């Protein structure tokens, strides 16, 4: 089967790329699992924060915000963003990290602002005031309907005449005669352009193609649900986070979603929550709040895959024509999906990314040729 663009990976970044590429030719999206977005997209915390990540990530997030706030007509019948906000707490000894987060938060459309400790109960009444030294609110943060966004992209691919195939793991990938040949259990597919959106398997896919890996690391992130204390309605509470990233919690379907904000390196695969991570987060939660965790309702874990500098890898491979990287999106994938999908499409068709207001330079795969990347993640 011959197509114009072959996208490998059915998570939200691959779906976004396929959606944008479908305006320029025939798209085929291949997903190795039976369920699309199984390992990362489907296990997302479903949160959109302009305050999250370093400068390159925040630029992608700002670009994506406008699309998510006002999607194209007919794109989806559901609102994609819902106001939530973040209450960020500073425990003893974390004042420098708090200052850095407050400074970076000034760039958001609604800047972060410090509040006095005694105003914390206005936002969340279960926080122990004696646990905090300082606090800030980040009003621009929002919940995001991940499934609605993901499905809208997939519908768009199909509406443009593209195809989405599941259970189609690529077992061989080679370029012959200016065309990429991908072999799967469902047959062979040929395209002049391949987009590597394979998540935790992106380096492995590059290896199949004979290309150098960029050094991606799959990281486990755990979450679990607990009950809201009797007599309280958490519906309008913000996400509450520790600036040192030892826990966060947010309202979720009448309960509280809690995470230890773990980032444990793992082999690519179907990850499961670690009991110690869950127990540690429950202890931190009880220390910082008046909540008593009597029961874990449900626990799960997902994979977020990070580049060595924690900046997404988006662009043309320096060692293979027609091979584009869309990987290393770490925990930012959902919120930057509109931007990286539009960017990968512009690069694939030879357009100028500046025309859509995006700078691909910080994201380029060739930045790893000297392996001297430095971390960009900011608290």
Coordinates of C-alpha atoms in Angstrom, one line a residue:
X1 CA 0.0 0.0 0.0
X2 CA 1.4 3.4 -1.0
X3 CA 0.6 6.6 0.8
X4 CA 2.1 10.1 1.2
X5 CA 2.6 10.2 4.9
X6 CA 3.2 7.3 7.3
X7 CA 2.7 8.2 11.0
X8 CA 3.9 5.5 13.4
X9 CA 2.3 5.8 16.8
X10 CA -1.4 6.4 17.6
X11 CA -1.1 8.6 20.8
X12 CA -2.2 12.2 20.8
X13 CA 1.0 13.5 19.1
X14 CA 0.8 11.0 16.3
X15 CA -2.9 11.7 15.9
X16 CA -2.3 15.5 15.8
X17 CA 0.5 15.0 13.2
X18 CA -1.8 12.8 11.0
X19 CA -4.6 15.3 11.3
X20 CA -2.4 18.2 10.1
X21 CA -0.7 16.1 7.4
X22 CA -4.0 15.0 6.0
X23 CA -4.4 18.5 4.5
X24 CA -1.4 17.7 2.3
X25 CA -1.9 14.1 1.2
X26 CA -2.9 10.6 2.1
X27 CA -2.1 9.6 5.6
X28 CA -1.8 6.2 7.3
X29 CA -1.5 6.1 11.0
X30 CA -0.1 2.8 12.5
X31 CA -0.6 1.8 16.2
X32 CA 1.0 -1.3 17.5
X33 CA -1.5 -1.8 20.3
X34 CA -5.2 -2.6 20.0
X35 CA -6.1 0.5 21.9
X36 CA -4.9 3.9 20.6
X37 CA -2.9 6.0 23.1
X38 CA -2.8 3.1 25.5
X39 CA 0.5 3.8 27.3
X40 CA 0.6 7.5 27.7
X41 CA -2.3 9.5 26.2
X42 CA -5.0 7.3 27.8
X43 CA -3.3 7.6 31.2
X44 CA -2.7 11.3 31.2
X45 CA -3.6 13.5 34.2
X46 CA -5.6 15.6 31.7
X47 CA -4.2 18.9 32.7
X48 CA -3.2 22.0 30.7
X49 CA -0.7 24.3 32.3
X50 CA 1.1 27.3 30.7
X51 CA 3.4 27.3 33.8
X52 CA 4.8 23.8 33.1
X53 CA 8.2 23.1 31.5
X54 CA 11.0 25.2 30.2
X55 CA 11.0 28.0 27.7
X56 CA 10.6 25.8 24.6
X57 CA 7.7 23.8 26.1
X58 CA 6.0 26.9 27.3
X59 CA 6.2 28.4 23.8
X60 CA 4.5 25.3 22.4
X61 CA 1.9 25.4 25.1
X62 CA 1.0 29.1 24.4
X63 CA 0.6 28.3 20.7
X64 CA -1.6 25.3 21.5
X65 CA -3.8 27.3 24.0
X66 CA -5.5 29.3 21.3
X67 CA -6.4 26.2 19.3
X68 CA -7.7 24.4 22.3
X69 CA -9.7 27.4 23.5
X70 CA -11.2 28.1 20.1
X71 CA -11.0 24.9 18.0
X72 CA -11.9 25.0 14.3
X73 CA -15.7 24.7 13.5
X74 CA -16.9 21.1 13.6
X75 CA -13.7 19.9 15.2
X76 CA -15.4 18.7 18.4
X77 CA -18.8 19.2 20.1
X78 CA -17.2 19.3 23.6
X79 CA -15.3 22.1 25.2
X80 CA -11.6 21.0 25.3
X81 CA -10.5 23.2 28.3
X82 CA -12.2 23.9 31.6
X83 CA -10.9 26.3 34.2
X84 CA -9.2 24.7 37.2
X85 CA -6.1 26.6 38.4
X86 CA -3.3 25.4 40.6
X87 CA -2.4 26.1 44.2
X88 CA 1.3 25.7 44.6
X89 CA 2.6 25.2 48.1
X90 CA 6.1 25.9 49.4
X91 CA 7.4 23.6 52.2
X92 CA 10.3 24.7 54.5
X93 CA 13.6 24.9 52.6
X94 CA 12.1 25.3 49.1
X95 CA 12.0 29.0 49.0
X96 CA 14.4 29.3 46.0
X97 CA 12.4 26.9 43.9
X98 CA 9.3 28.8 44.8
X99 CA 10.9 32.1 43.7
X100 CA 11.9 30.5 40.4
X101 CA 8.4 29.1 39.8
X102 CA 6.8 32.4 40.6
X103 CA 9.2 34.2 38.2
X104 CA 8.5 31.8 35.4
X105 CA 4.8 31.9 36.0
X106 CA 4.8 35.6 35.3
X107 CA 5.0 34.7 31.5
X108 CA 1.6 33.1 31.5
X109 CA -1.5 34.7 30.0
X110 CA -2.7 35.1 33.6
X111 CA 0.5 35.4 35.7
X112 CA 1.1 33.3 38.8
X113 CA 0.7 35.4 42.0
X114 CA 1.7 34.8 45.6
X115 CA -1.0 34.7 48.2
X116 CA -0.8 34.9 52.0
X117 CA -0.8 31.7 53.9
X118 CA -4.1 32.4 55.6
X119 CA -5.9 32.7 52.3
X120 CA -5.1 29.1 51.4
X121 CA -8.5 27.7 52.7
X122 CA -10.3 29.9 50.2
X123 CA -8.8 27.7 47.5
X124 CA -8.5 24.3 49.4
X125 CA -9.7 23.9 53.0
X126 CA -7.8 20.7 53.7
X127 CA -4.3 22.1 53.4
X128 CA -2.4 22.3 56.7
X129 CA -1.3 25.9 57.0
X130 CA 1.6 25.0 59.3
X131 CA 3.1 22.8 56.5
X132 CA 3.5 25.8 54.2
X133 CA 6.0 28.6 54.2
X134 CA 4.5 30.3 51.1
X135 CA 1.9 29.7 48.5
X136 CA 0.9 30.9 45.0
X137 CA -2.0 30.5 42.6
X138 CA -1.7 29.8 38.9
X139 CA -5.1 30.8 37.5
X140 CA -4.6 30.0 33.8
X141 CA -4.2 26.2 34.4
X142 CA -7.1 24.2 33.1
X143 CA -8.5 20.7 32.8
X144 CA -8.3 19.3 29.3
X145 CA -10.6 16.7 27.7
X146 CA -7.9 14.4 26.4
X147 CA -10.3 11.9 24.9
X148 CA -12.3 14.5 23.0
X149 CA -9.1 16.0 21.6
X150 CA -7.6 12.6 20.6
X151 CA -10.8 11.5 19.0
X152 CA -11.2 14.7 17.1
X153 CA -7.8 14.3 15.5
X154 CA -8.6 10.7 14.6
X155 CA -11.9 11.6 13.1
X156 CA -10.2 14.4 11.1
X157 CA -7.7 11.9 9.6
X158 CA -10.5 9.6 8.5
X159 CA -12.6 12.4 7.2
X160 CA -9.8 13.5 4.9
X161 CA -9.5 10.0 3.5
X162 CA -6.7 8.7 5.7
X163 CA -6.6 5.4 7.6
X164 CA -5.9 4.4 11.2
X165 CA -4.8 0.8 11.7
X166 CA -4.4 -0.8 15.1
X167 CA -2.4 -3.9 16.1
X168 CA 0.1 -2.9 13.4
X169 CA 3.5 -3.1 15.0
X170 CA 6.4 -2.1 12.6
X171 CA 8.9 -4.9 12.5
X172 CA 11.1 -3.6 9.7
X173 CA 11.7 -0.1 8.3
X174 CA 14.0 0.8 5.4
X175 CA 14.4 3.4 2.7
X176 CA 14.7 2.2 -0.8
X177 CA 14.5 4.3 -4.0
X178 CA 13.5 7.4 -2.0
X179 CA 10.6 5.6 -0.3
X180 CA 10.3 4.2 3.2
X181 CA 9.1 0.6 3.4
X182 CA 7.4 -0.4 6.7
X183 CA 6.6 -4.1 7.3
X184 CA 3.9 -5.0 9.8
X185 CA 1.8 -8.0 10.6
X186 CA -0.9 -6.3 8.5
X187 CA 1.2 -5.9 5.4
X188 CA 3.8 -3.6 3.9
X189 CA 3.3 0.1 3.6
X190 CA 5.3 2.6 1.5
X191 CA 5.6 6.4 1.9
X192 CA 8.2 9.0 1.1
X193 CA 7.7 10.5 4.6
X194 CA 7.7 8.7 7.9
X195 CA 6.8 10.4 11.2
X196 CA 8.3 8.6 14.3
X197 CA 5.6 9.2 17.0
X198 CA 6.2 5.9 18.7
X199 CA 6.6 7.2 22.2
X200 CA 8.6 5.0 24.4
X201 CA 9.5 2.9 21.3
X202 CA 10.7 5.9 19.2
X203 CA 14.5 5.1 19.7
X204 CA 13.8 1.4 18.9
X205 CA 11.9 2.4 15.7
X206 CA 14.8 4.6 14.7
X207 CA 17.1 1.6 15.2
X208 CA 15.0 -0.4 12.8
X209 CA 15.5 2.3 10.2
X210 CA 19.3 2.2 10.8
X211 CA 19.3 5.7 12.5
X212 CA 21.0 6.9 15.6
X213 CA 18.8 7.0 18.7
X214 CA 18.5 10.3 20.5
X215 CA 18.7 8.8 24.0
X216 CA 15.0 8.8 25.0
X217 CA 14.1 7.5 28.5
X218 CA 10.7 6.1 29.3
X219 CA 9.6 7.2 32.7
X220 CA 6.9 5.8 34.9
X221 CA 4.3 8.2 36.4
X222 CA 1.9 6.9 39.0
X223 CA -1.6 8.1 40.0
X224 CA -4.4 6.9 42.2
X225 CA -7.8 7.9 43.4
X226 CA -8.9 8.6 47.0
X227 CA -12.1 9.7 48.6
X228 CA -12.9 13.4 49.3
X229 CA -13.4 13.9 53.1
X230 CA -17.1 13.6 54.2
X231 CA -19.0 16.8 54.0
X232 CA -16.8 18.5 51.5
X233 CA -17.4 19.3 47.9
X234 CA -14.1 19.3 46.0
X235 CA -15.6 20.1 42.6
X236 CA -14.2 23.7 42.4
X237 CA -10.9 23.0 44.2
X238 CA -7.7 23.7 42.1
X239 CA -5.0 21.2 41.6
X240 CA -2.8 21.4 44.7
X241 CA 0.9 20.8 44.1
X242 CA 4.1 20.8 46.1
X243 CA 6.7 23.1 44.5
X244 CA 9.4 20.5 45.2
X245 CA 7.3 18.0 43.1
X246 CA 6.7 15.3 45.7
X247 CA 2.9 15.2 45.2
X248 CA -0.1 16.8 43.6
X249 CA -3.8 16.2 43.8
X250 CA -6.8 17.4 41.9
X251 CA -10.6 16.7 41.8
X252 CA -11.5 13.9 39.5
X253 CA -15.0 12.5 39.0
X254 CA -16.0 13.1 42.6
X255 CA -12.8 11.9 44.1
X256 CA -9.2 13.1 44.3
X257 CA -6.6 12.1 41.8
X258 CA -3.2 11.9 43.6
X259 CA 0.3 11.5 42.2
X260 CA 3.7 11.2 43.8
X261 CA 5.1 12.9 40.6
X262 CA 7.4 10.0 40.1
X263 CA 9.7 9.7 37.1
X264 CA 11.2 6.3 37.4
X265 CA 13.2 5.1 34.3
X266 CA 11.5 2.0 33.0
X267 CA 11.9 -0.3 29.9
X268 CA 9.3 0.4 27.3
X269 CA 6.2 -1.7 28.1
X270 CA 2.9 -1.9 29.9
X271 CA 3.9 -0.3 33.3
X272 CA 2.1 -0.9 36.6
X273 CA 2.0 1.3 39.7
X274 CA 4.6 0.6 42.4
X275 CA 3.1 0.1 45.9
X276 CA 5.9 2.0 47.5
X277 CA 5.2 5.1 45.3
X278 CA 1.5 5.0 46.1
X279 CA 2.2 4.6 49.9
X280 CA 4.8 7.4 49.8
X281 CA 2.4 9.8 48.1
X282 CA -0.3 8.9 50.6
X283 CA 2.0 9.8 53.4
X284 CA 3.0 13.1 51.9
X285 CA -0.6 13.9 51.3
X286 CA -1.5 13.3 54.9
X287 CA 1.4 15.4 56.1
X288 CA 0.4 18.4 53.9
X289 CA -3.3 18.2 54.4
X290 CA -5.9 17.1 57.0
X291 CA -6.9 14.2 54.8
X292 CA -6.7 10.6 56.1
X293 CA -6.2 8.1 53.3
X294 CA -8.3 5.1 54.3
X295 CA -8.6 3.5 51.0
X296 CA -7.0 3.6 47.6
X297 CA -9.8 3.4 45.1
X298 CA -7.8 2.7 42.0
X299 CA -4.1 3.0 41.1
X300 CA -2.5 3.1 37.7
X301 CA 0.7 4.1 36.0
X302 CA 1.7 5.4 32.5
X303 CA 4.8 6.1 30.5
X304 CA 6.1 9.5 29.7
X305 CA 9.2 9.5 27.5
X306 CA 11.8 12.2 27.9
X307 CA 14.8 13.4 25.8
X308 CA 18.1 14.0 27.7
X309 CA 17.3 17.7 28.0
X310 CA 13.5 17.2 28.7
X311 CA 12.6 19.2 25.5
X312 CA 10.5 17.5 22.8
X313 CA 12.3 16.1 19.7
X314 CA 10.5 17.4 16.7
X315 CA 12.0 17.7 13.3
X316 CA 13.8 16.1 10.3
X317 CA 16.3 13.4 11.2
X318 CA 19.8 14.7 10.4
X319 CA 20.8 11.2 9.1
X320 CA 17.9 10.2 6.9
X321 CA 15.7 12.1 4.4
X322 CA 12.0 11.8 4.8
X323 CA 12.3 10.6 8.5
X324 CA 10.8 13.0 11.0
X325 CA 11.0 12.7 14.8
X326 CA 8.0 13.5 17.0
X327 CA 9.1 12.1 20.3
X328 CA 10.4 12.9 23.8
X329 CA 7.2 14.8 24.7
X330 CA 7.6 13.8 28.3
X331 CA 4.6 14.9 30.4
X332 CA 3.8 17.8 28.0
X333 CA 2.4 15.7 25.1
X334 CA -1.3 16.4 25.5
X335 CA -1.0 20.2 26.1
X336 CA 1.5 20.8 23.2
X337 CA -0.2 18.4 20.7
X338 CA -1.7 21.1 18.5
X339 CA 1.6 22.9 18.2
X340 CA 3.8 19.9 17.5
X341 CA 1.3 18.4 15.0
X342 CA 1.2 21.7 13.0
X343 CA 5.0 22.0 13.2
X344 CA 5.7 18.5 12.0
X345 CA 3.3 19.0 9.1
X346 CA 5.0 22.2 8.0
X347 CA 8.4 20.5 8.2
X348 CA 7.2 17.5 6.2
X349 CA 5.9 19.5 3.3
X350 CA 8.8 21.9 3.3
X351 CA 6.9 25.0 4.6
X352 CA 8.4 27.6 6.8
X353 CA 7.4 27.0 10.5
X354 CA 7.8 30.7 11.1
X355 CA 4.7 31.3 9.0
X356 CA 2.6 29.6 11.7
X357 CA 4.5 31.3 14.5
X358 CA 6.7 28.3 15.7
X359 CA 10.4 28.1 16.0
X360 CA 11.7 24.5 15.4
X361 CA 15.3 25.2 16.4
X362 CA 15.1 24.3 20.1
X363 CA 13.3 21.0 19.2
X364 CA 15.6 19.9 16.3
X365 CA 16.9 16.2 16.5
X366 CA 20.4 17.3 15.4
X367 CA 20.9 19.0 18.8
X368 CA 22.0 15.6 20.2
X369 CA 24.8 15.0 17.7
X370 CA 27.3 16.1 20.3
X371 CA 25.4 14.6 23.2
X372 CA 26.0 17.7 25.3
X373 CA 22.4 18.5 26.2
X374 CA 21.5 20.1 29.5
X375 CA 18.3 19.8 31.5
X376 CA 15.6 22.4 30.8
X377 CA 12.8 21.3 33.2
X378 CA 12.0 24.0 35.7
X379 CA 10.1 23.7 38.9

